[in-house]
Amino acid sequence: MPESFAFAPQYASIPHRDHTAELGMWVFIATEVLLFGGLILTYFVYRHAFPEDFAEGSRRTEIVIGTANTAVLLTSSFLVAWAVEIFSPDTARIVTWLLVGAACLGLAFIVLKGIEYSKEYDEHLVPGVDFQFAGSRASGVQLFFIFYFIATAIHALHMLIGICLLITLATICRTAPTTRHQTALRSGALYWHFVDAIWIFLFALIYLPGRSSS
Amino acid sequence: MSEKNYLTTDYTLKSWFLTTDHKRIAILYFASLIFFFFIGGAAATAIRIELATPQADLVSSDIYNRLFTMHGIIMVWFFLIPSIPNTLGNFIVPLMIGARDLAFPRLNLMSWYIFMLGGCTTLFAIFAGGVDTGWTFYTPFSTLYSNSYVIVAAAGVFIAGFSSILTGLNFIVTIHRLRAPGLTWYRLPLFLWSLYATSVILVLATPVLAITLILIATERFFGVGIFDPRIGGDPLLFQHLFWFYSHPAVYIMILPGMGVINELVSCYSRKQVFGYKFVAWASLAIAAVGFLVWGHHMFVSGQSLVASLVFSFMSFIVAVPSAIKVFNWTATLHKGSIHFDAPMLYALAFIGLFTIGGLTGLFLACLAFDVHATDTYFVVAHFHYIMVGGMVTAYFGGLHYWWPKMTGRHYSEYWARTAAVLIFFGFNLTFFPQFILGAEGMPRRYHVYPPEFQVWNVLSSGGAAILAVAYLMPLLYLGYSAFFGARASANPWNATGLEWQTSSPPPEFNFTTQPVVTRAPYQYNGDFQAEPQNA
């Protein structure tokens, strides 16, 4: 594959540059794991303290939307993985469309999330804004919804960054793909899969407690 | 000096503020850190003046709270944590591994802009009214009661955290991927091992601080009860999350200092570092165990006794790799051909001060004593011995050592040695009395105190005055030497690191030909040449 770019002087070769870039993305993902890790830790502390309240809060979430979002996100990850797999100078067109498709699914996720948020707002489940919950479990349920909103908001922010990334990748892969683009695509795909993987954890923590029986 | 070097390639402002050259970015950090150091120092000065008398003469209790908070926030997040990694590290890492730049030069520049954005945000919080929570932002005070700019200050720290993470990421990838041919891990200078360990902490601990600050801001902004016990929250959880970052952060501060000391001790005693592999792995051991000891900040917080015992035990364990380093520096000095140049004076001062700070750390790791000493001046003295006596001294030592490489000029050896001795003397006079004050029970963070504590406080304030003068001196003679100092050769100390194999100051891409490493580091054989100094 002809390489039309001069690469930065600190690298010995093009593969050297590309591997270095991917290692950078892996290290970045390590920091992201710890970011969500701190959040998930607080979740477990409070779920341990208020198991019934968290189950109660969980039953108030919109499991249909949550499940749909999981499916949407997994499909988008599949499209991105497909794009990485088939990337070559001959497949620029398909790669571009796969990435656009993944970005659209990402947008669909955000839209569904917005619908979910507005439903929760209507049910007075947003802590700090108009939280109302009858009964003795109010404070535990509120803690659950604090976690829910902070975690999903930070996740949605990552999604928005990821969507911008996918659109950028789609744009650069449209023309004359090189190993430089391939590396960018692989790194971007790593990020997107990471955001997806975080959602799998959030899905299990948010929607599933208290729904196992009846 | 006819050929172009990194300082003379271009003179425009644009060439500085849009540079991707790690050496120029290091200089940008260096200038910003001097600025923050003197802001934090000004707050410290005000604190020591206030404490010279037992009454409240200078400031009210509220202003005093804002002063020590400002001192803590600025010094910890905007001086100590970025100091060695971002200035010396940025400058030296690529040179030491024979690379032409860091792995991600543009990311490096972005780190500096993020750092400055965070710094300016925090300065805004301070000058808009200040923060009175202490640098730890303990809840529920910071979320419920504090009537100050907590969210803005926390936002500044949050932003600066990104800069830390990106710098750590850059160093890790650079050290993994850009080493010169032949530079195996066991040929790596120990400064790089310590920076590598530091970077691991930066990458893995900083995000936890970030999420903690988000939770604080959310609680304060929306009035929800994440840490508020009235509605189910847990203030202890805040302390766990906060110290999960902030205890390792202590090692972010001290590990690079230890790395610098390895270079200095070896070079100025003309000997190989004793027990190279042990010193190298000790850095990683400190980083790893450092993640498991945060609970020793919480012995009196109400956590369970079992937790306290475990954290106490783990804190003792950290002393082992730290002691390995001290013993190995001592063994390196043994029968060495020791040259008492200014950097070496700083290195020797470091070893002494770090040992005092480290041993008093063992006192505090001891559960029973810590209950007595918690929140007294004993703790203040202990962490200042590590963070100022250790870290700042090492920073000055490294700065003097690499100054000829960074500027191509020699500083005045006479003034440098004078400053080193004054810093050592002033530092001990400032902080040793605080051990006694703390042991006698004077609590920290009070601006009035019983009159019987005044003698020690006056001594401490007097020492602080000497320290302040001593810290100003390098600004003058180093500043002078940067423009008028005698020219330095490529390797004025006859040192062995790769960074000395290129001209001083280095050219834009560091090396004209790719260096190849064929031997272990620190192969000193007794020859030392310091070049003629300007008086």
XYZ file of C-alpha atoms in Angstrom:
749
model
C 0.000 0.000 0.000
C 1.559 3.319 -1.005
C 2.062 5.692 1.917
C 1.706 9.282 0.825
C 2.315 10.863 4.222
C 5.607 11.793 5.746
C 5.407 10.440 9.275
C 6.492 12.287 12.400
C 10.249 12.113 13.066
C 10.059 10.308 16.399
C 8.901 7.071 14.754
C 11.211 4.591 13.112
C 8.682 3.315 10.584
C 5.028 3.413 9.666
C 4.098 0.226 11.568
C 6.012 1.602 14.543
C 3.906 4.752 14.425
C 0.663 2.800 14.074
C 1.340 0.417 16.947
C 2.323 3.340 19.146
C -0.971 5.055 18.432
C -2.949 1.947 19.338
C -1.033 1.509 22.586
C -1.963 5.106 23.416
C -5.646 4.292 22.986
C -5.357 1.220 25.225
C -3.764 3.285 27.998
C -6.482 5.878 27.598
C -9.119 3.165 27.943
C -7.417 2.085 31.167
C -8.047 5.550 32.615
C -11.656 5.426 31.456
C -12.152 2.081 33.173
C -11.040 3.667 36.422
C -13.342 6.654 35.886
C -16.405 4.430 35.577
C -14.877 2.128 38.177
C -15.140 4.811 40.854
C -18.747 5.393 39.930
C -19.628 1.705 39.926
C -17.920 1.370 43.298
C -20.244 3.994 44.796
C -23.133 2.065 43.267
C -22.111 -1.140 44.995
C -21.554 0.573 48.328
C -25.078 1.949 48.313
C -26.656 -1.128 46.826
C -25.090 -3.055 49.676
C -26.480 -0.528 52.164
C -29.964 -0.339 50.615
C -30.611 -3.545 48.653
C -34.415 -3.282 48.730
C -34.413 0.409 47.806
C -32.172 -0.213 44.834
C -34.417 -3.033 43.639
C -37.397 -0.701 44.033
C -35.637 2.079 42.095
C -34.571 -0.351 39.403
C -38.179 -1.473 38.857
C -39.081 2.146 38.073
C -36.665 2.322 35.125
C -37.787 1.889 31.526
C -36.543 -1.587 30.795
C -37.987 -1.643 27.272
C -36.008 1.414 26.256
C -32.938 0.152 28.121
C -33.074 -3.190 26.322
C -33.679 -1.537 22.984
C -30.663 0.677 23.599
C -28.512 -2.322 24.411
C -29.510 -3.913 21.128
C -28.886 -0.664 19.247
C -25.458 -0.264 20.745
C -24.398 -3.866 20.211
C -25.453 -3.609 16.576
C -23.443 -0.422 16.110
C -20.405 -2.100 17.654
C -20.891 -4.947 15.225
C -20.927 -2.531 12.277
C -17.713 -0.875 13.508
C -16.010 -4.239 13.996
C -17.113 -5.205 10.484
C -15.631 -1.987 9.116
C -12.287 -2.676 10.824
C -12.304 -6.233 9.531
C -12.842 -5.459 5.860
C -10.818 -2.227 5.679
C -8.798 -2.078 2.459
C -8.379 0.338 -0.464
C -11.146 -1.459 -2.356
C -13.736 -1.322 0.397
C -13.650 2.392 1.216
C -17.289 2.792 0.201
C -18.608 -0.020 2.382
C -16.434 1.014 5.314
C -17.779 4.543 5.104
C -21.386 3.350 5.074
C -20.779 0.963 7.956
C -19.378 3.809 10.012
C -22.237 6.115 9.100
C -24.626 3.356 10.075
C -22.917 2.930 13.427
C -23.055 6.689 14.024
C -26.777 6.723 13.225
C -27.377 3.904 15.700
C -25.401 5.943 18.233
C -27.704 8.875 17.592
C -30.702 6.583 17.968
C -29.340 5.579 21.354
C -29.134 9.223 22.411
C -32.672 9.906 21.215
C -34.040 6.886 23.098
C -32.103 8.013 26.157
C -33.743 11.439 25.858
C -37.201 9.866 25.727
C -36.317 7.818 28.791
C -35.092 10.919 30.643
C -38.266 12.830 29.860
C -40.413 9.944 31.118
C -38.458 9.895 34.341
C -38.831 13.640 34.632
C -42.589 13.275 34.281
C -42.608 10.636 37.008
C -40.672 12.990 39.336
C -37.696 10.672 39.525
C -34.958 13.241 38.853
C -33.064 13.862 42.113
C -32.319 17.449 42.966
C -34.831 18.781 40.457
C -38.234 17.450 41.447
C -37.704 14.127 43.143
C -40.881 12.820 44.730
C -41.232 9.330 46.054
C -43.835 8.170 48.525
C -42.941 5.783 51.303
C -40.023 4.942 53.542
C -37.653 4.020 50.720
C -37.392 7.546 49.316
C -33.755 8.237 50.246
C -32.441 4.887 48.987
C -34.386 5.179 45.753
C -33.055 8.693 45.351
C -29.485 7.404 45.727
C -30.254 4.852 43.030
C -31.483 7.562 40.672
C -28.513 9.809 41.432
C -26.282 6.988 40.305
C -28.506 6.313 37.329
C -28.444 9.888 36.086
C -24.751 10.566 36.682
C -23.671 7.266 35.119
C -25.931 7.494 32.083
C -25.132 11.176 31.555
C -21.387 10.545 31.587
C -21.951 7.544 29.335
C -24.070 9.636 26.961
C -21.298 12.259 26.858
C -18.881 9.508 25.830
C -21.411 8.434 23.201
C -21.578 11.938 21.759
C -17.778 12.117 21.541
C -17.818 8.656 19.947
C -20.416 9.691 17.365
C -18.263 12.674 16.351
C -15.336 10.274 16.108
C -17.273 7.836 13.904
C -18.380 10.618 11.570
C -14.804 11.903 11.330
C -13.588 8.377 10.602
C -16.274 7.911 7.963
C -15.116 11.124 6.308
C -11.430 10.213 6.221
C -12.038 6.607 5.167
C -14.090 7.796 2.201
C -10.969 8.800 0.287
C -7.710 6.974 -0.383
C -7.382 4.794 2.699
C -3.846 4.172 4.017
C -2.438 2.449 7.081
C -2.720 5.809 8.818
C -6.464 5.708 8.340
C -6.540 2.079 9.305
C -4.852 2.913 12.604
C -7.236 5.778 13.219
C -10.117 3.432 12.512
C -8.796 0.729 14.813
C -8.234 3.209 17.645
C -11.639 4.801 17.136
C -13.222 1.350 17.081
C -11.509 0.475 20.376
C -13.036 3.560 21.928
C -16.487 2.753 20.566
C -16.315 -0.833 21.825
C -15.236 0.474 25.205
C -18.264 2.779 25.441
C -20.400 -0.166 24.405
C -18.849 -2.450 27.021
C -19.462 0.127 29.755
C -23.112 0.196 28.735
C -23.391 -3.562 29.219
C -22.318 -3.085 32.836
C -24.604 -0.101 33.345
C -27.517 -2.006 31.820
C -27.095 -4.852 34.271
C -26.716 -2.490 37.231
C -29.596 -0.184 36.347
C -32.364 -2.216 34.794
C -32.040 -5.718 36.145
C -32.043 -5.582 39.994
C -35.401 -6.543 41.457
C -36.792 -7.819 38.161
C -35.832 -11.454 38.451
C -39.102 -12.737 39.926
C -42.781 -12.191 39.046
C 27.354 28.103 18.933
C 26.551 28.741 15.335
C 24.240 25.834 14.595
C 20.555 26.026 15.440
C 19.245 24.541 18.645
C 15.705 24.195 19.941
C 15.818 27.675 21.483
C 17.076 29.432 18.382
C 15.115 27.690 15.614
C 12.479 30.379 15.738
C 11.813 33.378 17.915
C 8.169 34.178 17.284
C 5.511 33.878 19.989
C 3.616 31.564 17.675
C 6.589 29.231 17.514
C 6.421 28.916 21.290
C 2.685 28.660 21.834
C 2.047 26.263 18.958
C 5.198 24.221 19.374
C 5.112 20.456 19.531
C 8.743 20.205 20.611
C 8.825 18.498 24.013
C 11.697 20.744 25.097
C 9.809 23.944 24.412
C 6.687 22.553 26.096
C 8.860 21.748 29.107
C 9.931 25.393 29.187
C 6.278 26.492 28.988
C 5.465 24.268 31.965
C 8.540 25.523 33.771
C 7.451 29.162 33.462
C 3.866 28.374 34.536
C 5.045 26.355 37.524
C 7.262 29.179 38.773
C 4.156 31.365 38.669
C 2.048 28.882 40.667
C 4.908 28.185 43.082
C 5.082 31.827 44.064
C 1.299 32.162 44.420
C 1.225 29.127 46.702
C 4.308 30.455 48.470
C 2.667 33.823 49.055
C -0.207 32.086 50.836
C 2.283 30.114 52.939
C 4.053 33.349 53.844
C 0.810 34.916 55.016
C 0.054 31.799 57.082
C 3.457 31.851 58.782
C 3.225 35.580 59.512
C -0.192 35.073 61.090
C 1.137 32.197 63.216
C 4.045 34.212 64.588
C 1.767 35.360 67.389
C -0.869 33.393 69.285
C -3.631 35.931 68.553
C -5.381 36.711 65.297
C -3.408 39.807 64.289
C -3.312 39.616 60.542
C -6.357 37.795 59.243
C -9.727 36.550 60.401
C -10.406 32.843 60.806
C -12.353 32.859 57.561
C -9.528 34.434 55.580
C -7.081 32.048 57.245
C -9.144 29.082 56.076
C -9.087 30.465 52.559
C -5.338 31.023 52.769
C -4.377 27.491 53.730
C -6.836 26.099 51.201
C -5.297 28.223 48.476
C -1.814 27.160 49.589
C -2.805 23.498 49.505
C -4.732 23.477 46.247
C -2.157 25.474 44.309
C 0.870 23.676 45.703
C -0.484 20.147 45.385
C -2.243 20.283 42.049
C -0.489 23.075 40.266
C 3.050 22.716 41.491
C 4.019 19.418 43.153
C 2.171 16.966 40.932
C 3.234 18.470 37.596
C 6.658 19.724 38.695
C 9.208 17.035 37.860
C 7.170 14.988 35.354
C 6.031 17.938 33.283
C 9.168 20.069 33.263
C 12.215 17.862 33.761
C 10.385 14.758 32.544
C 9.095 16.430 29.433
C 12.528 17.754 28.644
C 14.612 14.724 29.524
C 12.516 11.622 28.747
C 12.928 11.641 24.958
C 16.573 12.674 25.288
C 17.285 9.907 27.781
C 15.797 7.177 25.601
C 17.374 8.507 22.431
C 14.059 9.513 20.836
C 13.375 12.591 18.764
C 10.241 13.552 20.660
C 7.511 12.080 22.865
C 5.154 9.606 21.208
C 2.324 12.145 20.943
C 3.752 15.676 20.618
C 0.452 17.412 19.891
C -1.193 15.701 22.839
C 1.707 17.015 24.896
C 1.004 20.587 23.859
C -2.689 20.041 24.531
C -1.798 18.866 28.058
C -0.175 22.208 28.733
C -3.196 24.153 27.510
C -5.507 21.987 29.617
C -3.232 22.511 32.590
C -3.333 26.267 32.141
C -7.109 26.203 31.724
C -7.418 24.295 35.001
C -4.967 26.628 36.704
C -6.811 29.736 35.562
C -10.158 28.255 36.662
C -8.764 27.607 40.126
C -7.163 31.045 40.302
C -10.522 32.520 39.376
C -12.130 30.657 42.297
C -9.440 31.980 44.608
C -9.604 35.584 43.520
C -13.388 35.626 43.220
C -13.643 34.888 46.915
C -11.626 31.827 47.794
C -12.384 28.379 49.090
C -12.369 27.468 52.784
C -12.674 23.687 52.696
C -9.011 22.798 52.760
C -7.475 21.147 49.724
C -9.253 17.885 50.596
C -12.810 19.179 49.974
C -14.135 17.001 52.783
C -17.874 16.465 52.794
C -20.352 17.376 54.197
C -18.556 20.673 54.791
C -17.723 21.223 51.133
C -21.189 20.238 49.918
C -23.513 21.595 52.580
C -21.965 24.300 54.712
C -19.070 25.905 52.901
C -20.105 29.254 51.553
C -17.412 29.563 48.920
C -16.366 28.747 45.374
C -16.029 24.991 45.868
C -17.481 23.993 42.497
C -15.211 26.349 40.552
C -12.105 25.222 42.411
C -13.085 21.571 41.991
C -13.680 22.210 38.297
C -10.153 23.635 38.011
C -8.683 20.556 39.654
C -10.857 18.306 37.482
C -9.572 19.971 34.314
C -5.964 19.813 35.471
C -6.496 16.089 36.032
C -6.909 15.561 32.292
C -3.529 17.144 31.804
C -2.026 14.688 34.313
C -3.660 11.717 32.607
C -2.505 12.747 29.135
C 1.050 13.358 30.326
C 1.140 9.978 32.057
C -0.259 8.298 28.957
C 2.328 9.994 26.780
C 5.218 8.903 29.017
C 4.044 5.294 29.263
C 3.679 4.926 25.512
C 6.934 6.773 24.855
C 8.955 4.631 27.243
C 7.415 1.457 25.816
C 7.746 2.266 22.171
C 10.444 4.854 21.459
C 13.556 3.534 23.205
C 16.742 3.666 21.157
C 18.136 0.405 19.748
C 19.860 -1.519 22.524
C 18.138 0.382 25.327
C 16.574 -2.581 27.113
C 14.477 -2.149 30.261
C 17.447 -2.966 32.490
C 19.557 -0.395 30.674
C 16.980 2.296 31.277
C 18.117 5.138 33.551
C 16.371 4.909 36.912
C 14.804 8.336 36.403
C 12.744 6.734 33.661
C 11.729 3.766 35.820
C 10.452 6.187 38.413
C 8.651 8.321 35.831
C 7.109 5.168 34.406
C 5.811 4.185 37.845
C 4.562 7.734 38.344
C 2.748 7.645 35.021
C 0.989 4.421 35.966
C -0.356 6.160 39.068
C -1.343 9.231 37.063
C -3.267 7.140 34.569
C -4.995 4.866 37.079
C -5.635 7.172 40.061
C -6.532 10.516 38.501
C -9.832 9.344 36.943
C -11.068 8.308 40.386
C -10.426 11.843 41.627
C -12.274 13.100 38.565
C -15.385 11.082 39.339
C -15.189 12.140 43.004
C -15.150 15.794 42.014
C -18.103 15.197 39.686
C -20.028 13.646 42.584
C -19.147 16.603 44.865
C -20.225 19.121 42.260
C -23.468 17.213 41.643
C -24.251 17.014 45.328
C -23.548 20.691 45.846
C -25.254 21.885 42.687
C -28.443 19.809 42.851
C -28.568 19.456 46.617
C -28.777 15.659 46.402
C -27.382 13.427 49.109
C -24.564 11.295 47.744
C -22.383 11.954 50.766
C -25.033 13.524 52.998
C -25.897 11.060 55.789
C -29.335 12.618 56.381
C -30.643 11.023 53.199
C -28.662 7.828 53.163
C -25.350 9.087 51.784
C -22.011 8.317 53.352
C -19.336 10.961 54.029
C -16.793 8.194 54.595
C -17.272 7.073 51.018
C -16.064 10.472 49.912
C -12.909 10.066 51.957
C -12.307 6.602 50.527
C -12.679 7.869 46.958
C -10.673 11.006 47.609
C -7.753 9.236 49.254
C -7.777 6.463 46.675
C -6.387 9.156 44.413
C -4.725 11.455 46.881
C -2.617 8.936 48.671
C -1.078 7.607 45.438
C -0.715 11.280 44.516
C 1.884 11.528 47.266
C 3.878 8.983 45.283
C 3.266 10.986 42.120
C 5.099 13.710 43.980
C 7.946 11.743 45.525
C 8.743 9.027 42.938
C 10.064 11.403 40.263
C 12.121 13.066 42.996
C 13.655 9.705 43.857
C 14.386 9.190 40.176
C 16.276 12.466 39.982
C 18.277 11.554 43.079
C 19.440 8.311 41.426
C 20.946 10.312 38.569
C 22.587 12.839 40.898
C 24.000 10.444 43.476
C 25.482 8.244 40.805
C 26.956 11.072 38.732
C 28.511 13.041 41.595
C 29.970 10.024 43.345
C 31.198 8.616 40.028
C 29.790 5.194 40.797
C 27.250 2.808 39.410
C 23.961 2.848 41.316
C 24.113 0.104 43.917
C 21.450 -2.563 43.311
C 20.086 -1.151 40.080
C 17.330 -3.750 39.651
C 16.150 -3.379 43.220
C 15.916 0.390 42.871
C 14.068 0.007 39.585
C 11.517 -2.473 40.897
C 11.186 -0.531 44.153
C 9.640 2.290 42.103
C 6.983 -0.012 40.733
C 6.477 -1.605 44.150
C 5.896 1.811 45.710
C 3.415 2.638 42.975
C 1.577 -0.671 43.417
C 1.457 -0.780 47.219
C 0.720 2.956 47.254
C -2.727 2.108 45.914
C -3.509 0.005 48.975
C -2.765 2.355 51.859
C -5.229 5.231 51.493
C -7.124 4.223 54.609
C -4.313 5.423 56.866
C -5.715 8.906 56.323
C -8.931 7.710 57.921
C -7.875 6.049 61.179
C -10.046 8.405 63.230
C -12.812 8.778 60.649
C -14.968 5.979 61.977
C -13.990 3.232 59.558
C -13.897 -0.256 61.000
C -11.002 -1.312 63.201
C -10.203 -4.202 60.880
C -9.878 -1.791 57.969
C -7.614 0.419 60.046
C -5.402 -2.520 60.989
C -5.069 -3.650 57.388
C -4.262 -0.150 56.192
C -1.768 0.284 59.021
C -0.024 -2.927 58.007
C 0.023 -2.000 54.324
C 1.460 1.423 55.178
C 4.360 -0.241 56.946
C 4.911 -2.372 53.848
C 5.404 0.749 51.678
C 8.373 1.619 53.844
C 10.222 -1.437 52.498
C 10.739 -0.308 48.880
C 11.294 3.263 50.089
C 14.007 2.044 52.436
C 15.561 -0.013 49.638
C 16.078 3.232 47.779
C 17.635 5.057 50.718
C 19.945 2.144 51.535
C 20.992 1.843 47.917
C 21.785 5.558 47.621
C 23.864 5.258 50.762
C 25.644 2.213 49.392
C 26.243 4.081 46.133
C 27.876 6.910 48.053
C 30.046 4.466 49.965
C 33.671 4.766 48.771
C 32.503 6.985 45.933
C 34.537 9.866 44.606
C 32.089 12.453 45.882
C 31.916 15.913 44.320
C 29.970 18.460 46.315
C 28.543 20.386 43.412
C 25.218 22.145 43.898
C 23.063 19.294 42.510
C 24.823 16.869 44.837
C 24.157 19.138 47.819
C 20.479 19.021 46.926
C 20.657 15.251 46.561
C 22.268 14.802 49.965
C 19.718 17.181 51.488
C 16.999 15.099 49.874
C 18.266 11.863 51.366
C 18.344 13.353 54.854
C 14.998 15.107 54.646
C 13.267 12.192 52.945
C 14.538 9.850 55.651
C 13.102 12.065 58.393
C 9.843 12.409 56.494
C 9.688 8.696 55.798
C 10.424 7.599 59.346
C 7.814 9.952 60.784
C 5.502 8.407 58.222
C 6.023 5.128 60.062
C 4.969 6.850 63.290
C 1.759 7.882 61.588
C 1.202 4.448 60.052
C 1.180 3.199 63.623
C -2.482 3.102 64.612
C -2.169 4.119 68.251
C 0.204 7.009 67.648
C -1.821 8.269 64.718
C -4.905 8.617 66.884
C -2.854 10.954 69.054
C -1.243 12.871 66.172
C -4.175 13.149 63.753
C -4.769 16.697 62.545
C -1.867 18.082 64.528
C 1.222 19.854 63.292
C 3.038 16.520 63.471
C 1.188 15.478 60.329
C 1.849 18.863 58.731
C 5.569 18.534 59.435
C 5.629 14.938 58.169
C 4.081 15.609 54.798
C 6.060 18.800 54.310
C 9.261 16.842 54.896
C 8.223 14.478 52.102
C 6.600 16.912 49.728
C 8.802 19.987 50.207
C 11.953 18.571 51.789
C 11.804 15.635 49.414
C 10.072 16.656 46.246
C 10.997 20.332 45.975
C 14.608 19.672 46.942
C 14.859 16.950 44.319
C 13.265 19.284 41.782
C 15.870 21.944 42.481
C 18.632 19.343 42.333
C 17.425 18.063 38.982
C 16.968 21.571 37.695
C 20.581 22.452 38.503
C 21.861 19.162 37.105
C 20.113 19.537 33.751
C 20.298 23.335 33.602
C 23.381 23.328 31.322
C 21.530 20.899 29.037
C 18.360 22.983 28.983
C 19.957 26.382 28.466
C 23.472 25.662 27.264
C 24.749 27.849 30.113
C 26.368 27.405 33.496
C 24.933 28.979 36.609
C 27.059 30.425 39.372
C 28.244 27.447 41.398
C 28.902 29.687 44.411
C 25.374 31.028 44.602
C 23.890 27.644 43.816
C 25.686 26.020 46.731
C 24.759 28.895 49.022
C 21.108 28.535 48.057
C 21.204 24.763 48.562
C 22.619 25.119 52.061
C 20.170 27.898 52.933
C 17.221 25.839 51.704
C 18.314 22.904 53.828
C 18.797 25.107 56.896
C 15.633 27.165 56.400
C 13.572 24.090 55.701
C 14.602 22.303 58.869
C 14.112 25.411 60.965
C 10.626 25.792 59.512
C 9.364 22.277 59.849
C 11.271 20.542 62.600
C 9.620 22.722 65.302
C 6.294 21.632 63.868
C 7.002 18.024 64.873
C 7.375 19.219 68.440
C 4.291 21.404 68.211
C 2.309 18.475 66.896
C 3.585 16.051 69.493
C 2.553 18.585 72.136
C -0.891 18.725 70.596
C -1.178 21.880 68.513
C -3.897 21.202 65.938
C -3.479 22.199 62.315
C -5.706 24.718 60.535
C -6.187 27.048 63.515
C -5.042 30.637 63.309
C -4.957 31.202 67.084
C -3.237 28.960 69.606
C -2.305 28.858 73.305
C 0.635 31.159 74.137
C 2.911 28.295 75.273
C 3.223 27.195 71.622
C 4.604 30.537 70.544
C 8.333 29.794 70.839
C 8.185 26.944 68.349
C 5.905 28.900 66.054
C 8.281 31.876 66.006
C 11.163 29.533 65.171
C 9.071 28.017 62.395
C 8.106 31.402 60.973
C 11.738 32.549 61.146
C 12.775 29.438 59.235
C 10.078 30.141 56.681
C 11.570 33.616 56.118
C 14.981 32.058 55.413
C 13.362 29.465 53.169
C 11.529 32.166 51.245
C 14.776 34.028 50.552
C 16.526 30.780 49.634
C 13.770 29.894 47.169
C 14.039 33.321 45.560
C 17.784 33.033 45.019
C 17.702 30.442 42.201
C 15.217 32.644 40.391
C 17.891 35.351 40.293
C 21.088 33.437 39.552
C 19.469 30.905 37.231
C 17.662 33.731 35.473
C 20.964 35.599 35.123
C 22.811 32.524 33.869
C 20.174 31.796 31.219
C 21.327 34.939 29.412
C 24.849 35.699 30.632
C 26.207 32.395 31.981
C 29.341 30.711 30.650
C 28.711 28.357 27.738
C 28.350 24.711 28.673
C 29.693 21.846 26.614
C 27.568 18.868 25.617
C 28.525 16.949 28.751
C 29.823 19.255 31.497
C 29.512 16.662 34.309
C 30.973 13.824 32.262
C 27.738 11.942 32.899
C 26.674 8.765 31.126
C 23.022 9.332 30.190
C 22.064 9.540 26.522
C 20.850 13.099 27.055
C 24.476 14.193 27.442
C 25.464 12.809 24.042
C 23.808 15.610 22.128
C 24.768 19.251 22.129
C 23.676 21.685 24.863
C 21.067 22.944 24.240
C 19.894 20.085 22.015
C 18.906 20.663 18.391
C 15.266 20.623 17.392
C 14.968 16.854 17.007
C 17.456 16.022 19.756
C 19.903 13.812 17.882
C 21.522 14.226 14.506
C 22.092 10.478 14.278
C 20.132 7.787 16.060
C 22.106 6.791 19.185
C 22.637 3.087 19.855
C 23.041 1.810 23.402
C 25.595 -0.896 24.045
C 26.058 -0.890 27.817
C 24.318 -0.642 31.145
C 23.604 2.821 32.610
C 25.829 4.616 35.109
C 29.140 3.209 33.876
C 31.183 5.820 35.707
C 34.904 5.340 36.022
C 35.984 8.123 38.325
C 36.649 10.932 35.858
C 34.826 14.148 36.610
C 35.167 17.508 34.952
C 33.222 20.520 35.939
C 33.864 23.284 33.503
C 34.938 26.816 34.408
C 32.112 28.631 36.147
C 31.216 32.269 35.957
C 31.419 33.859 39.375
